[in-house]
GROMACS .gro file of C-alpha atoms in nm:
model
  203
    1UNK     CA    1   7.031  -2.262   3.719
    2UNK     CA    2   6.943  -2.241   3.340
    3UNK     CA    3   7.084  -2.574   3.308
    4UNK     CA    4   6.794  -2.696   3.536
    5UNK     CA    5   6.502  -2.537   3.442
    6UNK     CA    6   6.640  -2.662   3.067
    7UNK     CA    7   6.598  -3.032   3.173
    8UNK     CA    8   6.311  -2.940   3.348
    9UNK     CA    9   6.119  -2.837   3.022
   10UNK     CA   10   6.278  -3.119   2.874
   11UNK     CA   11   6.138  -3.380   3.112
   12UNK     CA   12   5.800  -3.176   3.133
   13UNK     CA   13   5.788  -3.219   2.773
   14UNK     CA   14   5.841  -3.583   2.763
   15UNK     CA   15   5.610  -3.633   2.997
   16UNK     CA   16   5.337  -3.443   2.788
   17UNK     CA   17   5.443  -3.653   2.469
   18UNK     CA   18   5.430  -3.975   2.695
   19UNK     CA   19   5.091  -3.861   2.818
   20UNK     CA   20   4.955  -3.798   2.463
   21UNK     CA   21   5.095  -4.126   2.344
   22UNK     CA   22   4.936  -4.311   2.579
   23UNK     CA   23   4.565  -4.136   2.516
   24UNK     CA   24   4.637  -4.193   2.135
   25UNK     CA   25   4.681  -4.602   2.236
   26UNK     CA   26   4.357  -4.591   2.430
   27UNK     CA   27   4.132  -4.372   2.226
   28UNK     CA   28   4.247  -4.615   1.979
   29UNK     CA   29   4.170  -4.934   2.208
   30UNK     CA   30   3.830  -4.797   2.359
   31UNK     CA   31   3.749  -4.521   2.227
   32UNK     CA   32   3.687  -4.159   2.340
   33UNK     CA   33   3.353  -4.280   2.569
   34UNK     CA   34   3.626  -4.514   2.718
   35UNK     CA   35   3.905  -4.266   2.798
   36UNK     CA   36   3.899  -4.227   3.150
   37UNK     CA   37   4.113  -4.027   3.319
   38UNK     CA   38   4.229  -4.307   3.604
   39UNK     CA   39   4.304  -4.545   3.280
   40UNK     CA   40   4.493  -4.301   3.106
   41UNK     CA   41   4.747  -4.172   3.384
   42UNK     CA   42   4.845  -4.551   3.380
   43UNK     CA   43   4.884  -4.630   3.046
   44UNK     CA   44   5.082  -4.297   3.072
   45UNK     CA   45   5.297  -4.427   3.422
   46UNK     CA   46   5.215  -4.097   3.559
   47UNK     CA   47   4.986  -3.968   3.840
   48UNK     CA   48   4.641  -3.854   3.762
   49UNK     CA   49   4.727  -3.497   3.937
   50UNK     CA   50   5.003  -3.484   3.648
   51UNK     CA   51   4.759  -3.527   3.390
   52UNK     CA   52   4.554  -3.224   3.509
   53UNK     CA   53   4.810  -3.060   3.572
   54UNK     CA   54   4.938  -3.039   3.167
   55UNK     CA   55   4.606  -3.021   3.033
   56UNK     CA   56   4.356  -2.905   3.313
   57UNK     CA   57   4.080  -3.128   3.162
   58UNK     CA   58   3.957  -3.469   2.993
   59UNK     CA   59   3.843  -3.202   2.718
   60UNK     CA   60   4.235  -3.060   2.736
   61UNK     CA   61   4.372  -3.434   2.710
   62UNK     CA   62   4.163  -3.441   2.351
   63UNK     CA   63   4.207  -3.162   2.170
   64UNK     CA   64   4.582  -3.192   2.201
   65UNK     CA   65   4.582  -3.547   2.136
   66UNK     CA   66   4.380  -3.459   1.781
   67UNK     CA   67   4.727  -3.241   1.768
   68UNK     CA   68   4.934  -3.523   1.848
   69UNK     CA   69   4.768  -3.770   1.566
   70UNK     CA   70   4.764  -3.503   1.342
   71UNK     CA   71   5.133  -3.381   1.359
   72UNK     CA   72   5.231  -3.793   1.383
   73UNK     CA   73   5.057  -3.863   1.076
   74UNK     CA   74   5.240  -3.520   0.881
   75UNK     CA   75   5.544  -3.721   1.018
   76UNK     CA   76   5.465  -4.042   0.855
   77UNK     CA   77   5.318  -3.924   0.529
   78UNK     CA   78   5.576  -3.696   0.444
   79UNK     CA   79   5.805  -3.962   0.471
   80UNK     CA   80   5.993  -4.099   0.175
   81UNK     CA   81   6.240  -4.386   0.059
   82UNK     CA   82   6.557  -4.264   0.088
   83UNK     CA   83   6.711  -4.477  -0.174
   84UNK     CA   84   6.437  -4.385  -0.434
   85UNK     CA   85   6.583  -4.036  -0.462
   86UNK     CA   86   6.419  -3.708  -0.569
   87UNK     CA   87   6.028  -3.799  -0.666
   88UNK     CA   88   5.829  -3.642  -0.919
   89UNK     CA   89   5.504  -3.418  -0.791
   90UNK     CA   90   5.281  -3.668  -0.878
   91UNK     CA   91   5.473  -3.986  -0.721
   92UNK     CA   92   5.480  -3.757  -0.444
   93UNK     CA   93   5.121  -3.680  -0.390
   94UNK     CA   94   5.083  -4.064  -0.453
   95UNK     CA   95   5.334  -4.190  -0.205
   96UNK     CA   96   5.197  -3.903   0.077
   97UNK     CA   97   4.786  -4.031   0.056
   98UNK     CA   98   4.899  -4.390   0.003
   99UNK     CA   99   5.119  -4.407   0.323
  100UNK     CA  100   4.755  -4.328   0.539
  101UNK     CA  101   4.766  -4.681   0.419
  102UNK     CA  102   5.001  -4.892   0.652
  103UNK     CA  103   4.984  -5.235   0.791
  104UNK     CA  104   5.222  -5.093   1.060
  105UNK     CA  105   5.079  -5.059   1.393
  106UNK     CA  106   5.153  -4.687   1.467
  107UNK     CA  107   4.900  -4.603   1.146
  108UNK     CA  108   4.655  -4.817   1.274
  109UNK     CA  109   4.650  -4.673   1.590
  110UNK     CA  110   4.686  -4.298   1.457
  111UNK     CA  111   4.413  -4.397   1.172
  112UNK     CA  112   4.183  -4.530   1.442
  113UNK     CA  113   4.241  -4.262   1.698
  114UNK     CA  114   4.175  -3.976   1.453
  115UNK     CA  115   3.806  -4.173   1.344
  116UNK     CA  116   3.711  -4.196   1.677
  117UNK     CA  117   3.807  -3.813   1.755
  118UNK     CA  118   3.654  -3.715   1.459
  119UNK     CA  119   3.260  -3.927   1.517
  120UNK     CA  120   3.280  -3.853   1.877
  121UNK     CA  121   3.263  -3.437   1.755
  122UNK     CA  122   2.913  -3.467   1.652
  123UNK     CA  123   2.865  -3.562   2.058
  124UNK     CA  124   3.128  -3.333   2.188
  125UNK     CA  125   3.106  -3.011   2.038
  126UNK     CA  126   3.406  -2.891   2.236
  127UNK     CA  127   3.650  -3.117   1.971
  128UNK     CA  128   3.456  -2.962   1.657
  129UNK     CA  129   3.671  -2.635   1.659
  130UNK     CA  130   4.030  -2.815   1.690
  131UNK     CA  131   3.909  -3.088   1.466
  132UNK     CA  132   3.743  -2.841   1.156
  133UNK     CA  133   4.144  -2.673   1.223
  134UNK     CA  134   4.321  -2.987   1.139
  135UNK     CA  135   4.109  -3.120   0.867
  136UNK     CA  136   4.137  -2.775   0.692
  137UNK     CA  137   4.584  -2.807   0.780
  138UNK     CA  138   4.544  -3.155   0.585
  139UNK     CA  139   4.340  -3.035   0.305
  140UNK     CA  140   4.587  -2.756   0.241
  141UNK     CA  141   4.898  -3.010   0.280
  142UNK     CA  142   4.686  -3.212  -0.021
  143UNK     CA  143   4.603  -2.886  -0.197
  144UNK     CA  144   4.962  -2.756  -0.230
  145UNK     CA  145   5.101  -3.119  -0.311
  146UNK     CA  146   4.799  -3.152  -0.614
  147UNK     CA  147   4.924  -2.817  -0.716
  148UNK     CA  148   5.323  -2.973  -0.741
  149UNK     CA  149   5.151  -3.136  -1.059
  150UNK     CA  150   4.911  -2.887  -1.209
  151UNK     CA  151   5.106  -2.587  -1.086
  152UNK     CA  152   4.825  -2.374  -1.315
  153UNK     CA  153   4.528  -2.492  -1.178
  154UNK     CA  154   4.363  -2.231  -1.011
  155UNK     CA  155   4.366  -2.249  -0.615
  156UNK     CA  156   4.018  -2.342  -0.519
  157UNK     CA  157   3.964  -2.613  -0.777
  158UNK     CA  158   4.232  -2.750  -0.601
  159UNK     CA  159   4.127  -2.754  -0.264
  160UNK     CA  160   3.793  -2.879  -0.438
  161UNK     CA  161   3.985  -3.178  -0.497
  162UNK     CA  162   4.179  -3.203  -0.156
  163UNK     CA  163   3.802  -3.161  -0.029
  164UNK     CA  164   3.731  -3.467  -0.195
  165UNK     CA  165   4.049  -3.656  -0.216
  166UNK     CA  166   4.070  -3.602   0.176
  167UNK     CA  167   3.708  -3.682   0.253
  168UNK     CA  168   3.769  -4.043   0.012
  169UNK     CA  169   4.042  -4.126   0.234
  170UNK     CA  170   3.896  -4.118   0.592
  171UNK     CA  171   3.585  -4.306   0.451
  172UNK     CA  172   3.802  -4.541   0.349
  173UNK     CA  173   4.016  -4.562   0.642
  174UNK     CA  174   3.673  -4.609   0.822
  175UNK     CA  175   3.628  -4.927   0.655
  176UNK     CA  176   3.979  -5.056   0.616
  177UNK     CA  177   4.004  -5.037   0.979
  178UNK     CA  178   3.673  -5.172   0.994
  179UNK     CA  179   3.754  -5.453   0.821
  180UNK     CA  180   3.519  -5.435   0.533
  181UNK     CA  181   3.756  -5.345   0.261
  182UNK     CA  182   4.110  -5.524   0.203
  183UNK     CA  183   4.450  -5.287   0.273
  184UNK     CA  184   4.574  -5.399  -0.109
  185UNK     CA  185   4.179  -5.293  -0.251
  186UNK     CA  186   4.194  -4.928  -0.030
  187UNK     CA  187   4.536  -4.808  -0.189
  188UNK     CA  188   4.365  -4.909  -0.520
  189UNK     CA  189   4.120  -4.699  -0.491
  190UNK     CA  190   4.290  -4.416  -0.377
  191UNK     CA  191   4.559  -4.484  -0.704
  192UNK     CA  192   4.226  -4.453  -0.913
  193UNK     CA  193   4.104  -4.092  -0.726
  194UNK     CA  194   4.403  -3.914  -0.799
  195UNK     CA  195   4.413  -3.992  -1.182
  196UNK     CA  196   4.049  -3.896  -1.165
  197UNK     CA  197   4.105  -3.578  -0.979
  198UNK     CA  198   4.396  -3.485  -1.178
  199UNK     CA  199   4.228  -3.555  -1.464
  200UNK     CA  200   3.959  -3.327  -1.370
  201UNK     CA  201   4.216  -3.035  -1.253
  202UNK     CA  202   4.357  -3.050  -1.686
  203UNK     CA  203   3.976  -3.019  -1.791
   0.00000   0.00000   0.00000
């Protein structure tokens, strides 16, 4: 009996990631005025009951998708080279911004998802809540990283420059994805924001 109700959670939870997967892929495709519910439980290969049933609500079906893209981009940013061994703080910080940077399509799609969640909150107040939540998780992430190389500086001048270093990179997202700035030009310009900020934390 516990045996089943184990695979049960086990193939409920799929089912949710599969579901949240598939909303992430069309948010990203046609945006959150084009998510519709009938759309999404195909893209999903589920039944539109199922979908209410996990998340009661198109509104339900966003906010934990902005928890999906935001825990699959922690995944892919924290990720390192395995064969370039232990990194210094600031090669770290580097590597962790820079990877928002991908020509892979999972980033693209994440990247794109999260802009679209993130300009549809001025027109869906409902998102603003979960979405203030997850910027303020990512600032943090940037905060405690930036503090990896100035371990002194004190804590909010350093999530004054997470605020900014944060804020740089969705603009620039925005217009990588866009395409009005080149992928090479973007991780430039990131490269050049961290030796300003860090610059600024040893003033």
């Amino acid at each position: 009996m516990i045996q089943t109700t184990l695979e049960g959670d086990h193939v409920a939870t799929d089912r949710r990631s599969a579901i949240l997967e598939a909303a992430a892929r069309v948010i990203a495709r046609r945006g959150v005025r084009g998510l519709r519910m009938e759309e999404l439980a195909t893209e999903a290969g589920v039944s539109t009951a199922l979908l209410y049933y996990h998340f009661k609500d198109r509104a339900g079906i966003l906010r934990h998708t902005l928890e999906f893209i935001s825990e699959r981009a922690d995944r892919y940013t924290s990720e390192g080279d395995a064969g370039d061994g232990p990194a210094d703080a600031r090669t770290e910080l580097e590597r962790s911004l820079l990877l928002e940077f991908q020509d892979a399509p999972e980033v693209r799609e994440n990247s794109t998802a999260w802009g679209e969640l993130r300009a549809s909150a001025i027109f869906e107040p409902e998102l603003r809540g979960d979405l203030a939540r997850a910027t303020l998780a990512w600032i943090h992430d940037v905060a405690d990283l930036l503090s990896g190389v100035r371990p002194t500086a004190p804590a909010p001048t350093l999530t004054a420059s997470a605020e900014r270093l944060t804020g740089l990179l969705e603009g620039l997202s925005t217009r990588w994805l866009s395409g009005a700035l080149p992928l090479t030009h973007a991780r430039e310009l990131v490269r050049e924001a961290i030796s300003v900020e860090i610059e600024r934390l040893d003033r």
